[in-house]
Amino acid sequence: MRELHQERALYGDGYIMIGFSQGYFVVISTHIREIGQELFQAHNHKDSLTSIAISQSLNKAASCGDCCIKIHDLTELKEMYAILNLDEETKGLDQLSWTDDGQLLAVSTQRGSLHVFLTRLPILGSSSGTRMAYLTSLLEVTVANPVEGEAPVVVAVDVEPNFIAIGPYHVAVGMNNRAWFYAFGENGVERLKDTEYLGTVVNMCLNADYAAALFEGKVQLHTIEGEEQEERQTKLFSGGDDKYRILSHALTADFLFFSTDTGLIQCFFIEDWQNINEYRHPVGVRRIFPDPSGTRLIFTDDKSDGFLYCPVNDMVFEIPNFSPTITGALWETWQGDKGVFVAYDDDKVYTYAFHKETIQGPRVILVGGTKLPFSHKPLLLHNGELTCQTQSGKTNSVHLTSHSFLNTNFSEASNEQLTQMLQKALMLKRFQEAWELCKLVNSTDTWAEIGRTCLHHIEVELAVQVYRMMGNVGMVMSLENIKTIEDQNLLAGHLAMFSNDFNQAQDLYLASSCPSAALEMRRDLQHWDSALQLANRLSPDEMPFISKEYAIQLEFIGDYVNALSHYEKGMTKDNKYQEHDEACQAGVARMSIRMGDIRRGVNLAIKHPSRALKKDCGAILESMKQYSEAAQLYEKGQYHDKAASVYIRCKNWSKVGELLPQVSSPKIHLQYAKAKEADGKFKEAAMAYESARDWDNVIRILLEHLNNPEEAVRIVRETQSIDGAKMVARFFLNLSDYGSAIQFLVLSHCSDEAFQLAQQHGQMEVYADIIGPEATAEDYQSIALHFEGEKQHLLAGNFFQKCGQFSRALKHFLKCSNTEDSLAIEKAIETVGEAKDDALTNQLIDYLMGESDGMPKDAKYLFRLYMALKQYREAARTAIIIAREEQSAGNYRNGHDVLFSMYTELLTQKIKIPSEMATNLMILHSYILVKIHVKRGNHLKGARMLIRVSSNISKFPSHIVPILTSAVIECHRAGLKNSAFSFAAMLMRPEYRNKIDLKYKKKIEAMVRHPDTSELEEDSTPCPFCGFQLPECELLCPGCKNNLPYCIATGRHMVKEDWSVCPHCDFPALYSQFIQLLETESVCPMCLESLSVNQVRRISDCSSYLQLNELEQ
């Protein structure tokens, strides 16, 4: 059983602490549920415990014994807060007690001594700029400047101070009515002087030269050191006669501020030594906190509300969310955040920002709150770091949560944290940090947020960069257009408009040098009520135009009463604005009709020049079922279709008939036609049906009522109407005109009926002609079988070919009579060409060669067969044979054409041209050129071609003598006497001599008897392949051994520099000679296609033609 000590104590909510003499102390509860339970037990002292004491203000408990004192924190009894050893007290300790405020702990001893311990220091401190002074022990003050890194300076003082003040160069401490001043020097801190005041000093402030002490509701301003003029040495500020009591004061570099219990805030300008400004608040002002420059001042009043006051312009702003427990405020000392300040109470620090320039004007906003550690008093704020003084006489730094972006590693933060930091940075206008955070988050929303903030703070240049980063071209261009505006209100107005704050924008525009911008904005936004109010005030001349636009909107939403009123107000009655007035008159007309004043509306619409108005009003009247007036307006507006439609509704057929020539709508014509048909007026009905393009009814009326089959047939042919064709077919069938009936049955797609009719009445050929290319294979087979039964082989074969039965078709073609032989063979060749069947091909070849009937057919059919079968080499050989026969028969043009067509076909198929074909074509073409040149009187060119022809005279057996005779004559005329002599000598041979024309015979004989061997030398031109010079009519180059391409106009070989081709047959010609030839001829001498000089072009690069010529060889 423990021996109970005489000490016990009650604390907290019903807890009892009991100390025992053997060194134990316990805690028990008086709560019903916990009675009898020990909540805590400790063996604090080994031998004995003599006393315990509790301090409620410190929340600490102390026990003494064994020459020591042990202190516990009541919130955490298990932890030992402090141990104080008194080893010199060998007889032991006696009683223990705290002062009421807990600042002192006293202990008495058995030998009669009394020991007093200081448990906490008074929290006294002050700051000036970034320098601060604070109490570190009862007789010691420390001066520090942590921002600039200066070493702390300790100032020993003579008394325990009640207040501390610091300035740029001095520190002051004091108690009661006395203050001691110390100066900072190079050798440390020097004591200057001490000053006594007329009352107990409550607070003191210092600047570089002056000190201001507050005592008994008065403030005394005096110099600290130095010699000033006597009247500037000191000044006492007091209410006098109890007008007011000064409750708070502050001193900046240039100003002294003080506030009173009557709400007066006075500003005293030290340099001019006079009051320069005062502000009267409705209630008393308890505390004031100016910023270092003295241009802004925070104050709290008797209602515990906080305000920010600007002495420069006397503007006062209430501080939002201002806690009534606030005890002080500090301004940010970092130069970049001049508008930032904090207000604090015992538990929390609130960060605020004063934004001087925003589109809403100056304003104070709450940025955030930071929890303050226990018993910390803020002394200094610098760049978001709050330096606080503690009870232990030390300082501690607290980082404000509003500035968390300054102390966070961005790479480790989540997107949500980054977004929160971005919002804080934007509230503090820390745009550089906000930009970096935006780049990290990189979302459209965050960029948009920083963009809106830039607009809010009138940071145009930065806003341009942000919106350019977002890719918002429209906003960038808009900001670029306004960034040079110097009028701040106008600029802010534009930015407010961009931010969709239109009311604010209007206020700013009206306060700017361009108030009309507000009107322009409201018009653009279609805020017509506001626009009208602004126009009435700023620009009355604009009111009619705004009224019209407002009326249009009201009409659109169906507010016709107000729309009519505004249309009427919109009338200017000025000829300059005729178009505007006409629009208003149109609106009045429409609204009058809408409101039921139909007569007024219709009259206005008729008088109005606009067709569109008449249409609109007509539509309104039609919707109101006022058909007569609607039709009248449609007619006046020349909307004949609409007018006729409405007249039909009224059954006013006479009006419809008058309008019908101008009506284009088939529906109206159709309605009119039905009405006329019902009245028995068939001609008018037919015309109306025709206008409605109802062809079936037109045909019906023509056949049934007007007996005009010719017109009905014409319409069916033009329109291809199926039902109409059936009606016409029935009509002709009744007249026994079977051919016509068949034709119209086919048109109406009644093929079976048409076929049966053709079979019954022997009209199958007519039927076959009518069905034409639209017939199916089955149709053709049916026709072919019919003709087969009738023994009409040519027709049967024709239709078997069309249905793809080539074997039966060929059989019928080969059975045809002699009268049809030529056509039948042509069709047989065509059939075999389509069939591509070797058996059928051999059958036809046998027939053509006479194997089947012993009568060979003309070689031209064999040629055509090979062409149809695309057997071009065999066709070429046949063509040469045919051409040879034609030459032998003297049909040189026919032979030429056969060879030419075959030549071009082989070229198309890219098959090598046989040399015999090319040579024969060249000789025949040379012969044809002779006639052309002789006719044109160019005897030399004719003679040269005749020499070439005569050299191959064996290919012209039918005309040897005439050709040689012509050669002699033309050579003689051209001066080629030796050539003329040689051909004359040939004519003197016995086999030719008697065949010479008598009129030339004597001359030729004389030429042979008296020979003249002179010869005009032939000009030389270069070979187009190798450039070798050779006679111009020579076609084989001795240099490169190439056959040379020849000119189709002269027969000479081609020259590179004078190259052209016929655009139809692609054969070459000398450009200069071809142009000359086409001056008198209108066709190409080779292909006989029509040709003019303008169609021929000189070709600068003929290499492709020369390559083609090599391919032909």
mmCIF file with all atom_site columns, C-alpha atoms in Angstrom, residues 161-248:
data_model
loop_
_atom_site.group_PDB
_atom_site.id
_atom_site.type_symbol
_atom_site.label_atom_id
_atom_site.label_alt_id
_atom_site.label_comp_id
_atom_site.label_asym_id
_atom_site.label_entity_id
_atom_site.label_seq_id
_atom_site.pdbx_PDB_ins_code
_atom_site.Cartn_x
_atom_site.Cartn_y
_atom_site.Cartn_z
_atom_site.occupancy
_atom_site.B_iso_or_equiv
_atom_site.pdbx_formal_charge
_atom_site.auth_seq_id
_atom_site.auth_comp_id
_atom_site.auth_asym_id
_atom_site.auth_atom_id
_atom_site.pdbx_PDB_model_num
ATOM 1  C CA . PRO A 1 161 ? 11.419  44.583 -22.375 1.00 0.00 ? 161 PRO A CA 1
ATOM 2  C CA . ASN A 1 162 ? 7.690   44.904 -22.914 1.00 0.00 ? 162 ASN A CA 1
ATOM 3  C CA . PHE A 1 163 ? 8.119   45.918 -26.579 1.00 0.00 ? 163 PHE A CA 1
ATOM 4  C CA . ILE A 1 164 ? 10.710  45.683 -29.367 1.00 0.00 ? 164 ILE A CA 1
ATOM 5  C CA . ALA A 1 165 ? 10.942  47.801 -32.516 1.00 0.00 ? 165 ALA A CA 1
ATOM 6  C CA . ILE A 1 166 ? 13.412  47.610 -35.435 1.00 0.00 ? 166 ILE A CA 1
ATOM 7  C CA . GLY A 1 167 ? 14.209  49.937 -38.298 1.00 0.00 ? 167 GLY A CA 1
ATOM 8  C CA . PRO A 1 168 ? 16.717  49.917 -41.159 1.00 0.00 ? 168 PRO A CA 1
ATOM 9  C CA . TYR A 1 169 ? 19.577  51.058 -38.894 1.00 0.00 ? 169 TYR A CA 1
ATOM 10 C CA . HIS A 1 170 ? 18.263  50.882 -35.316 1.00 0.00 ? 170 HIS A CA 1
ATOM 11 C CA . VAL A 1 171 ? 16.606  48.621 -32.789 1.00 0.00 ? 171 VAL A CA 1
ATOM 12 C CA . ALA A 1 172 ? 14.634  49.840 -29.770 1.00 0.00 ? 172 ALA A CA 1
ATOM 13 C CA . VAL A 1 173 ? 13.511  47.994 -26.644 1.00 0.00 ? 173 VAL A CA 1
ATOM 14 C CA . GLY A 1 174 ? 11.521  49.328 -23.761 1.00 0.00 ? 174 GLY A CA 1
ATOM 15 C CA . MET A 1 175 ? 9.170   48.857 -20.890 1.00 0.00 ? 175 MET A CA 1
ATOM 16 C CA . ASN A 1 176 ? 6.557   51.074 -19.297 1.00 0.00 ? 176 ASN A CA 1
ATOM 17 C CA . ASN A 1 177 ? 7.303   54.670 -20.392 1.00 0.00 ? 177 ASN A CA 1
ATOM 18 C CA . ARG A 1 178 ? 10.946  54.241 -21.266 1.00 0.00 ? 178 ARG A CA 1
ATOM 19 C CA . ALA A 1 179 ? 12.774  53.053 -24.429 1.00 0.00 ? 179 ALA A CA 1
ATOM 20 C CA . TRP A 1 180 ? 16.426  52.307 -25.176 1.00 0.00 ? 180 TRP A CA 1
ATOM 21 C CA . PHE A 1 181 ? 17.758  52.837 -28.716 1.00 0.00 ? 181 PHE A CA 1
ATOM 22 C CA . TYR A 1 182 ? 20.642  50.917 -30.287 1.00 0.00 ? 182 TYR A CA 1
ATOM 23 C CA . ALA A 1 183 ? 22.339  51.594 -33.633 1.00 0.00 ? 183 ALA A CA 1
ATOM 24 C CA . PHE A 1 184 ? 23.861  49.049 -36.032 1.00 0.00 ? 184 PHE A CA 1
ATOM 25 C CA . GLY A 1 185 ? 27.476  49.931 -36.706 1.00 0.00 ? 185 GLY A CA 1
ATOM 26 C CA . GLU A 1 186 ? 30.501  48.387 -38.303 1.00 0.00 ? 186 GLU A CA 1
ATOM 27 C CA . ASN A 1 187 ? 31.711  47.264 -34.869 1.00 0.00 ? 187 ASN A CA 1
ATOM 28 C CA . GLY A 1 188 ? 28.456  45.709 -33.827 1.00 0.00 ? 188 GLY A CA 1
ATOM 29 C CA . VAL A 1 189 ? 25.499  47.235 -31.988 1.00 0.00 ? 189 VAL A CA 1
ATOM 30 C CA . GLU A 1 190 ? 26.031  50.462 -30.083 1.00 0.00 ? 190 GLU A CA 1
ATOM 31 C CA . ARG A 1 191 ? 23.688  51.880 -27.516 1.00 0.00 ? 191 ARG A CA 1
ATOM 32 C CA . LEU A 1 192 ? 22.559  55.381 -28.491 1.00 0.00 ? 192 LEU A CA 1
ATOM 33 C CA . LYS A 1 193 ? 20.246  56.760 -25.858 1.00 0.00 ? 193 LYS A CA 1
ATOM 34 C CA . ASP A 1 194 ? 17.178  56.126 -23.796 1.00 0.00 ? 194 ASP A CA 1
ATOM 35 C CA . THR A 1 195 ? 13.979  58.168 -23.958 1.00 0.00 ? 195 THR A CA 1
ATOM 36 C CA . GLU A 1 196 ? 11.132  58.639 -21.538 1.00 0.00 ? 196 GLU A CA 1
ATOM 37 C CA . TYR A 1 197 ? 7.564   59.222 -22.713 1.00 0.00 ? 197 TYR A CA 1
ATOM 38 C CA . LEU A 1 198 ? 4.533   60.769 -21.075 1.00 0.00 ? 198 LEU A CA 1
ATOM 39 C CA . GLY A 1 199 ? 2.805   57.444 -20.590 1.00 0.00 ? 199 GLY A CA 1
ATOM 40 C CA . THR A 1 200 ? 3.225   53.685 -20.775 1.00 0.00 ? 200 THR A CA 1
ATOM 41 C CA . VAL A 1 201 ? 4.304   52.789 -24.307 1.00 0.00 ? 201 VAL A CA 1
ATOM 42 C CA . VAL A 1 202 ? 2.011   50.215 -25.940 1.00 0.00 ? 202 VAL A CA 1
ATOM 43 C CA . ASN A 1 203 ? 3.838   49.925 -29.271 1.00 0.00 ? 203 ASN A CA 1
ATOM 44 C CA . MET A 1 204 ? 6.735   51.537 -31.110 1.00 0.00 ? 204 MET A CA 1
ATOM 45 C CA . CYS A 1 205 ? 7.740   51.788 -34.820 1.00 0.00 ? 205 CYS A CA 1
ATOM 46 C CA . LEU A 1 206 ? 11.027  52.918 -36.392 1.00 0.00 ? 206 LEU A CA 1
ATOM 47 C CA . ASN A 1 207 ? 12.228  54.040 -39.791 1.00 0.00 ? 207 ASN A CA 1
ATOM 48 C CA . ALA A 1 208 ? 15.650  55.263 -40.879 1.00 0.00 ? 208 ALA A CA 1
ATOM 49 C CA . ASP A 1 209 ? 15.452  58.554 -38.953 1.00 0.00 ? 209 ASP A CA 1
ATOM 50 C CA . TYR A 1 210 ? 12.373  58.591 -36.761 1.00 0.00 ? 210 TYR A CA 1
ATOM 51 C CA . ALA A 1 211 ? 10.694  56.648 -33.976 1.00 0.00 ? 211 ALA A CA 1
ATOM 52 C CA . ALA A 1 212 ? 6.947   56.732 -33.252 1.00 0.00 ? 212 ALA A CA 1
ATOM 53 C CA . ALA A 1 213 ? 5.660   55.616 -29.846 1.00 0.00 ? 213 ALA A CA 1
ATOM 54 C CA . LEU A 1 214 ? 2.015   54.900 -29.028 1.00 0.00 ? 214 LEU A CA 1
ATOM 55 C CA . PHE A 1 215 ? 0.948   55.619 -25.428 1.00 0.00 ? 215 PHE A CA 1
ATOM 56 C CA . GLU A 1 216 ? -2.332  56.552 -23.738 1.00 0.00 ? 216 GLU A CA 1
ATOM 57 C CA . GLY A 1 217 ? -4.161  57.033 -27.100 1.00 0.00 ? 217 GLY A CA 1
ATOM 58 C CA . LYS A 1 218 ? -1.462  59.370 -28.451 1.00 0.00 ? 218 LYS A CA 1
ATOM 59 C CA . VAL A 1 219 ? 1.492   58.988 -30.826 1.00 0.00 ? 219 VAL A CA 1
ATOM 60 C CA . GLN A 1 220 ? 4.782   60.808 -30.404 1.00 0.00 ? 220 GLN A CA 1
ATOM 61 C CA . LEU A 1 221 ? 7.013   61.091 -33.491 1.00 0.00 ? 221 LEU A CA 1
ATOM 62 C CA . HIS A 1 222 ? 10.643  62.083 -32.843 1.00 0.00 ? 222 HIS A CA 1
ATOM 63 C CA . THR A 1 223 ? 14.095  61.701 -34.333 1.00 0.00 ? 223 THR A CA 1
ATOM 64 C CA . ILE A 1 224 ? 16.283  58.821 -33.231 1.00 0.00 ? 224 ILE A CA 1
ATOM 65 C CA . GLU A 1 225 ? 19.607  60.566 -33.760 1.00 0.00 ? 225 GLU A CA 1
ATOM 66 C CA . GLY A 1 226 ? 21.073  63.341 -35.854 1.00 0.00 ? 226 GLY A CA 1
ATOM 67 C CA . GLU A 1 227 ? 20.273  67.009 -35.835 1.00 0.00 ? 227 GLU A CA 1
ATOM 68 C CA . GLU A 1 228 ? 17.052  68.048 -37.465 1.00 0.00 ? 228 GLU A CA 1
ATOM 69 C CA . GLN A 1 229 ? 15.442  71.459 -37.411 1.00 0.00 ? 229 GLN A CA 1
ATOM 70 C CA . GLU A 1 230 ? 13.870  72.116 -34.063 1.00 0.00 ? 230 GLU A CA 1
ATOM 71 C CA . GLU A 1 231 ? 10.314  72.058 -35.364 1.00 0.00 ? 231 GLU A CA 1
ATOM 72 C CA . ARG A 1 232 ? 11.010  68.677 -37.062 1.00 0.00 ? 232 ARG A CA 1
ATOM 73 C CA . GLN A 1 233 ? 12.539  67.082 -33.970 1.00 0.00 ? 233 GLN A CA 1
ATOM 74 C CA . THR A 1 234 ? 9.333   65.814 -32.430 1.00 0.00 ? 234 THR A CA 1
ATOM 75 C CA . LYS A 1 235 ? 5.562   65.942 -32.874 1.00 0.00 ? 235 LYS A CA 1
ATOM 76 C CA . LEU A 1 236 ? 2.735   64.660 -30.693 1.00 0.00 ? 236 LEU A CA 1
ATOM 77 C CA . PHE A 1 237 ? -0.435  63.372 -32.338 1.00 0.00 ? 237 PHE A CA 1
ATOM 78 C CA . SER A 1 238 ? -3.473  63.277 -30.075 1.00 0.00 ? 238 SER A CA 1
ATOM 79 C CA . GLY A 1 239 ? -7.216  63.687 -30.286 1.00 0.00 ? 239 GLY A CA 1
ATOM 80 C CA . GLY A 1 240 ? -7.299  66.497 -27.779 1.00 0.00 ? 240 GLY A CA 1
ATOM 81 C CA . ASP A 1 241 ? -10.400 67.026 -25.653 1.00 0.00 ? 241 ASP A CA 1
ATOM 82 C CA . ASP A 1 242 ? -11.178 63.326 -26.054 1.00 0.00 ? 242 ASP A CA 1
ATOM 83 C CA . LYS A 1 243 ? -12.187 63.687 -29.712 1.00 0.00 ? 243 LYS A CA 1
ATOM 84 C CA . TYR A 1 244 ? -10.579 60.356 -30.427 1.00 0.00 ? 244 TYR A CA 1
ATOM 85 C CA . ARG A 1 245 ? -8.023  57.879 -29.126 1.00 0.00 ? 245 ARG A CA 1
ATOM 86 C CA . ILE A 1 246 ? -5.286  56.512 -31.338 1.00 0.00 ? 246 ILE A CA 1
ATOM 87 C CA . LEU A 1 247 ? -5.485  52.732 -31.284 1.00 0.00 ? 247 LEU A CA 1
ATOM 88 C CA . SER A 1 248 ? -2.756  51.759 -33.754 1.00 0.00 ? 248 SER A CA 1
#
